[in-house]
Amino acid sequence: MQKFNYYSPTRIVFGAGTRNDIGSLIKEFGVKKVAVIFGGSSAKKSGLLDLVEENLKSEGIDVLLLGGVVPNPLLSKAKEMTKESVKFGAEFVLAVGGGSVIDTAKFVAIGVANPDTDIEEFFFQRKKVERSLPTGSILTIAAAGSETSDSAVLTDDVTGSCIKKGINTDFNRCRFAIMDPELTYSLPKYQIGAGAADIFMHTSERYFTNILGNHLTDELAEGLFRDIIKFGPKAVKNPTDYEAMSEVMWCGSVSHVGLTGLGSKGDTPRDGDWSCHQLGMALSSLFDSTHGATLSAIWASWANYVKDENISRFAGFARKVYGVAEADDKKAADIGIERTVEYFKSVGMPVSLHELLNREVSEKDCEDLAINCSYNKSRSIGSFKSLDYNDMYNIYMAAR
């Protein structure tokens, strides 16, 4: 193992019925006012919001319900919710939902703790986060891993940039995450499949790195790959299969808590490549596409574009994850890439841009995507292979 500095303070409360623990968990923080962030009507229709409100009020805690978070969550909504939470006097922010809701809650928590600073300053990283309200989550969608991560991602619909980006800080870490797999039973199959793709990709981004020699980290990553490949399709096939849904839910948290990326050389963190996420964020930003689906649509094109940087890494992935017996590294790597495409198909995800967008994709589309992803040709992305505007354009074109 190389050196690393690991911090993961989130308390995990996992299993059927754990939703009922919400009142006692928040009571431990000694707060009297909680802002509850959620998305659409499903949390209300399912009775989950009523249960949360009743549990909190039974502990003498006032509740402010703030709904309307959308997939690919918006900076404007986070700003609106921040104002309401400040006015309410929130002391704790609780997210009831998936990654979009949790990410929004994290920004609201930062905004309430810094009422004299517009959260745009933190979003655009013009100001460093130095304090935040405590946050917690009740997870209803296994996908983003935001319940255990230090990241929060929003789309800028305020300044006109249309950029989807995030900030990473330990202040973003939830104090607790309630993970009740039964809460995911009513999800549409497409959302379950998109989550399974996102979970795979959170580990893929960390696994394909140039910082090697972290054997236990690799074993953890390869085990997670195998588990989501096994249980992801089962969850899509039968959303009320508790074993499958619970495995997918735990994979989602472990995939983004940092364990599958531990180990560095010197002061360079092994934080992974993250090119596919950046490429996918541009797709989400310009075409309002489901996050996990953008990743599956772009992965094979990215993999084929960068694989020669370290073909043995891709070959090892194929052998350890899929049991590929091919001795030739190039052939093994190609088989591993194709098997991953088959996995994405097995969970109902697109594997090309025309499948994602349900239309033909033009060269102009690819130019626009590369402009957005490169911040108007001002940045490169990736570490496995550094990608500039031209590389991004070529990957989008190959993914058509």
XYZ file of C-alpha atoms in Angstrom:
400
model
C 0.000 0.000 0.000
C 1.023 3.552 -0.715
C 0.394 6.298 1.870
C -3.089 7.719 2.378
C -5.159 9.888 4.693
C -8.680 8.518 5.087
C -11.664 10.135 6.813
C -15.231 8.777 6.792
C -17.318 9.979 9.752
C -20.803 9.067 8.475
C -22.795 6.763 10.736
C -24.546 4.085 8.660
C -27.921 2.820 9.905
C -28.719 -0.008 7.496
C -31.621 -2.403 7.061
C -35.374 -2.825 6.797
C -37.326 -0.542 9.101
C -34.436 1.790 9.943
C -36.483 4.733 8.626
C -38.230 4.658 12.007
C -34.980 5.651 13.759
C -34.935 9.178 12.342
C -36.339 10.959 15.395
C -33.949 9.411 17.897
C -30.960 9.972 15.589
C -31.563 13.700 15.167
C -32.450 14.116 18.842
C -28.820 13.243 19.648
C -27.722 16.533 18.047
C -29.786 18.627 20.461
C -31.397 20.675 17.684
C -34.946 22.081 17.646
C -35.394 23.115 14.010
C -34.789 20.828 11.017
C -35.100 21.675 7.322
C -36.178 18.572 5.405
C -35.168 18.612 1.717
C -36.917 16.304 -0.745
C -37.715 15.942 -4.424
C -41.083 15.292 -5.986
C -44.380 13.815 -4.851
C -43.194 10.229 -4.332
C -41.797 10.896 -0.859
C -45.171 12.325 0.142
C -47.294 9.666 -1.557
C -45.275 6.836 -0.005
C -45.943 8.171 3.473
C -42.224 8.608 4.169
C -42.407 12.371 4.648
C -45.331 12.014 7.050
C -43.381 9.424 9.022
C -40.326 11.692 9.193
C -42.370 14.694 10.276
C -44.240 12.696 12.939
C -41.009 11.199 14.310
C -39.299 14.574 14.551
C -42.273 16.347 16.090
C -42.601 13.569 18.669
C -39.095 14.556 19.812
C -40.093 18.224 20.113
C -38.414 19.229 16.844
C -39.951 21.782 14.445
C -39.897 20.811 10.780
C -39.684 22.843 7.564
C -40.534 20.775 4.473
C -38.810 21.980 1.287
C -39.577 20.040 -1.899
C -39.007 20.398 -5.611
C -35.445 19.160 -6.127
C -35.114 17.777 -9.666
C -32.657 15.299 -11.194
C -29.515 17.205 -12.184
C -30.262 19.561 -9.272
C -30.219 23.305 -9.800
C -28.224 26.051 -8.135
C -31.313 28.287 -8.159
C -33.332 25.774 -6.119
C -30.524 25.427 -3.569
C -30.430 29.222 -3.223
C -34.196 29.379 -2.769
C -34.144 26.642 -0.137
C -31.255 28.316 1.640
C -33.250 31.530 2.041
C -36.243 29.632 3.434
C -34.027 27.670 5.832
C -32.295 30.805 7.122
C -35.676 32.451 7.706
C -36.860 29.311 9.544
C -33.736 29.225 11.711
C -32.710 25.705 10.683
C -30.104 24.013 12.850
C -29.924 20.729 10.928
C -30.588 19.775 7.298
C -32.106 16.380 6.518
C -32.195 15.006 2.967
C -34.942 12.530 2.086
C -34.183 11.154 -1.365
C -31.298 10.282 -3.639
C -28.119 12.004 -4.741
C -29.775 15.110 -6.179
C -31.633 15.758 -2.937
C -28.597 15.034 -0.761
C -26.331 17.279 -2.849
C -28.860 20.095 -2.647
C -29.135 19.622 1.120
C -25.361 19.896 1.447
C -25.353 23.263 -0.322
C -28.290 24.445 1.779
C -26.384 23.473 4.924
C -23.388 25.496 3.758
C -25.610 28.434 2.858
C -27.439 28.526 6.191
C -24.142 28.401 8.092
C -22.872 31.320 5.987
C -25.982 33.527 5.627
C -24.016 36.590 4.520
C -22.385 34.766 1.595
C -24.205 33.761 -1.597
C -23.724 30.015 -2.181
C -22.596 30.885 -5.718
C -19.287 31.852 -4.103
C -18.840 28.292 -2.864
C -20.224 26.680 -6.027
C -17.714 28.504 -8.234
C -15.004 27.929 -5.606
C -14.325 31.616 -5.181
C -14.713 31.089 -1.453
C -13.578 28.133 0.657
C -16.104 26.299 2.822
C -15.109 26.678 6.477
C -18.376 25.814 8.223
C -21.696 24.124 7.558
C -24.753 22.908 9.411
C -24.854 19.181 10.238
C -26.642 17.101 7.615
C -28.210 13.650 7.569
C -29.901 11.559 4.912
C -32.620 8.994 4.416
C -31.636 7.290 1.186
C -34.383 6.348 -1.272
C -32.299 5.769 -4.422
C -29.088 3.730 -4.565
C -26.852 5.468 -7.085
C -24.832 8.591 -6.377
C -23.243 7.575 -3.063
C -23.676 11.150 -1.838
C -24.773 9.827 1.543
C -21.169 8.840 2.296
C -19.134 11.142 0.039
C -17.580 14.568 0.550
C -18.932 15.873 -2.752
C -21.981 17.862 -3.838
C -22.886 18.584 -7.465
C -25.299 21.153 -8.906
C -26.073 22.610 -12.342
C -25.632 26.364 -12.769
C -28.930 27.748 -14.053
C -28.273 31.187 -12.528
C -25.361 32.791 -14.378
C -26.002 31.269 -17.795
C -22.920 29.050 -17.839
C -25.002 25.814 -17.856
C -22.056 24.112 -16.141
C -22.650 21.108 -13.937
C -19.931 20.929 -11.306
C -19.313 20.115 -7.688
C -17.309 20.923 -4.614
C -15.493 18.509 -2.344
C -15.091 19.234 1.341
C -15.361 17.234 4.547
C -18.074 19.690 5.591
C -20.236 17.904 3.009
C -20.150 14.605 4.860
C -23.482 13.499 6.323
C -23.458 12.840 10.055
C -25.620 9.781 9.461
C -27.263 7.915 6.593
C -30.389 5.823 7.080
C -30.316 3.098 4.431
C -33.535 1.082 4.315
C -33.576 -0.994 1.100
C -37.357 -1.324 1.267
C -37.616 2.390 0.448
C -36.270 1.625 -3.048
C -38.914 -0.952 -3.964
C -41.141 1.519 -5.825
C -38.413 2.938 -8.055
C -38.833 2.725 -11.838
C -36.548 0.105 -13.349
C -34.762 2.733 -15.441
C -33.731 4.588 -12.281
C -32.467 1.377 -10.700
C -30.421 0.638 -13.818
C -29.028 4.168 -13.934
C -28.042 3.807 -10.301
C -26.295 0.504 -10.985
C -24.336 2.176 -13.795
C -23.360 5.126 -11.601
C -22.214 2.792 -8.825
C -20.028 0.849 -11.264
C -18.575 4.104 -12.553
C -17.697 5.527 -9.143
C -15.341 2.596 -8.716
C -14.194 2.593 -12.348
C -13.085 6.220 -12.060
C -10.893 5.349 -9.090
C -9.654 2.007 -10.429
C -8.245 3.287 -13.714
C -5.355 5.232 -12.292
C -1.626 5.514 -12.876
C -0.914 5.182 -9.155
C -0.519 1.442 -8.628
C 0.775 -0.867 -5.915
C -2.332 -0.643 -3.695
C -3.304 -4.297 -3.819
C -5.983 -4.389 -1.116
C -7.569 -1.256 -2.606
C -7.686 -3.046 -5.964
C -9.196 -6.157 -4.360
C -11.935 -4.046 -2.765
C -12.663 -2.376 -6.091
C -12.708 -5.631 -8.026
C -15.031 -7.200 -5.440
C -17.397 -4.264 -5.708
C -17.369 -4.543 -9.508
C -18.290 -8.216 -9.272
C -21.057 -7.569 -6.748
C -22.804 -4.798 -8.694
C -22.458 -6.814 -11.909
C -24.178 -9.738 -10.169
C -26.921 -7.916 -8.297
C -27.576 -4.877 -10.516
C -29.447 -6.867 -13.191
C -31.332 -8.805 -10.492
C -32.507 -5.551 -8.908
C -33.685 -4.211 -12.273
C -35.542 -7.456 -12.964
C -37.232 -7.552 -9.545
C -37.179 -4.260 -7.560
C -38.697 -6.004 -4.519
C -35.851 -8.529 -4.257
C -34.500 -7.476 -0.849
C -31.158 -9.241 -1.267
C -30.488 -7.598 -4.623
C -31.684 -4.140 -3.599
C -29.739 -4.225 -0.334
C -26.529 -5.254 -2.123
C -26.972 -2.480 -4.686
C -27.631 0.052 -1.928
C -24.500 -0.886 0.023
C -22.427 -0.987 -3.167
C -23.568 2.578 -3.846
C -22.261 3.831 -0.518
C -18.987 1.890 -0.578
C -18.321 2.922 -4.179
C -18.178 6.606 -3.225
C -16.843 6.562 0.325
C -13.256 6.440 -0.934
C -12.247 2.893 0.004
C -11.837 1.808 -3.623
C -9.372 4.638 -4.274
C -7.035 4.584 -1.271
C -3.299 4.925 -1.751
C -1.030 7.642 -3.138
C 2.583 8.356 -3.955
C 4.041 11.310 -2.140
C 1.560 14.142 -1.963
C -0.365 13.086 -5.092
C -3.711 11.574 -4.105
C -4.965 8.463 -5.825
C -8.318 10.035 -6.515
C -8.801 8.432 -9.893
C -9.457 9.687 -13.375
C -13.033 11.134 -13.376
C -13.012 11.867 -17.111
C -16.239 9.960 -17.721
C -18.000 11.917 -14.995
C -16.871 15.193 -16.548
C -17.922 14.033 -20.009
C -21.236 12.851 -18.584
C -21.866 16.084 -16.695
C -21.721 17.991 -19.964
C -24.344 15.625 -21.382
C -26.557 16.139 -18.334
C -26.085 19.885 -18.506
C -26.865 20.372 -22.205
C -29.457 17.633 -22.668
C -30.826 17.135 -19.133
C -29.970 13.432 -19.303
C -30.005 10.965 -16.409
C -26.547 10.932 -14.839
C -25.939 7.167 -14.760
C -27.106 6.837 -18.361
C -24.645 9.495 -19.538
C -21.814 7.476 -18.010
C -22.798 4.189 -19.638
C -23.205 5.955 -22.987
C -19.670 7.319 -22.924
C -17.620 4.685 -21.062
C -16.639 2.348 -23.918
C -15.558 5.240 -26.150
C -13.442 6.641 -23.326
C -11.976 3.207 -22.522
C -11.014 2.488 -26.117
C -9.503 5.982 -26.435
C -7.261 5.716 -23.362
C -6.586 1.985 -22.935
C -3.136 2.024 -24.576
C -1.870 4.312 -21.807
C -1.763 1.180 -19.639
C -3.170 -1.821 -21.464
C -2.195 -4.167 -18.635
C -4.501 -2.283 -16.265
C -7.454 -2.941 -18.537
C -6.341 -6.539 -19.037
C -6.076 -7.072 -15.279
C -9.556 -5.590 -14.864
C -10.935 -8.096 -17.383
C -9.247 -11.050 -15.685
C -10.077 -10.164 -12.082
C -13.617 -8.884 -12.628
C -14.909 -11.021 -15.489
C -12.643 -14.067 -15.217
C -11.248 -13.554 -18.713
C -8.602 -16.244 -19.427
C -7.037 -14.627 -22.511
C -3.243 -14.348 -22.053
C -2.720 -11.517 -24.541
C -3.207 -8.201 -22.750
C -4.722 -6.339 -25.696
C -7.239 -9.072 -26.422
C -8.099 -9.406 -22.730
C -8.582 -5.651 -22.404
C -10.920 -5.584 -25.411
C -12.969 -8.437 -23.985
C -13.226 -6.623 -20.634
C -14.480 -3.481 -22.348
C -17.072 -5.451 -24.301
C -18.206 -7.308 -21.183
C -18.734 -3.965 -19.458
C -20.860 -2.796 -22.378
C -22.905 -5.994 -21.931
C -23.294 -5.199 -18.227
C -24.658 -1.728 -18.978
C -27.104 -3.270 -21.450
C -28.189 -5.823 -18.828
C -29.367 -3.014 -16.531
C -31.184 -1.261 -19.372
C -28.684 1.539 -19.935
C -27.682 3.152 -23.254
C -24.200 2.435 -24.578
C -24.029 5.198 -27.191
C -25.096 8.813 -27.502
C -27.845 8.125 -30.021
C -29.327 5.568 -27.631
C -29.067 8.060 -24.773
C -30.683 10.943 -26.656
C -32.939 8.800 -28.863
C -31.835 10.650 -31.979
C -28.892 11.032 -34.302
C -26.013 13.007 -32.808
C -24.324 15.581 -35.041
C -20.762 16.856 -35.171
C -22.126 20.168 -33.885
C -23.570 18.355 -30.859
C -20.136 16.907 -30.149
C -18.491 20.305 -30.543
C -20.975 21.848 -28.101
C -20.401 19.052 -25.610
C -16.624 19.389 -25.816
C -16.883 23.179 -25.385
C -19.052 22.703 -22.287
C -16.877 19.969 -20.813
C -13.624 21.857 -21.428
C -15.080 25.099 -20.039
C -14.695 26.732 -23.428
C -11.324 25.081 -24.100
C -9.859 26.383 -20.834
C -9.208 23.074 -19.050
C -8.168 19.463 -19.504
C -9.625 16.514 -17.602
C -8.444 13.095 -16.477
C -5.325 11.584 -15.016
C -5.133 8.114 -16.575
C -4.762 10.094 -19.795
C -5.078 13.877 -19.817
C -7.800 14.955 -22.239
C -8.047 18.373 -23.858
C -10.859 19.808 -25.986
C -9.830 17.808 -29.066
C -9.704 14.567 -27.092
C -13.139 15.239 -25.614
C -14.529 15.939 -29.081
C -13.022 12.709 -30.427
C -14.532 10.655 -27.568
C -17.983 12.176 -28.080
C -17.722 11.514 -31.817
C -16.728 7.897 -31.233
C -19.660 7.465 -28.849
C -22.258 8.557 -31.387
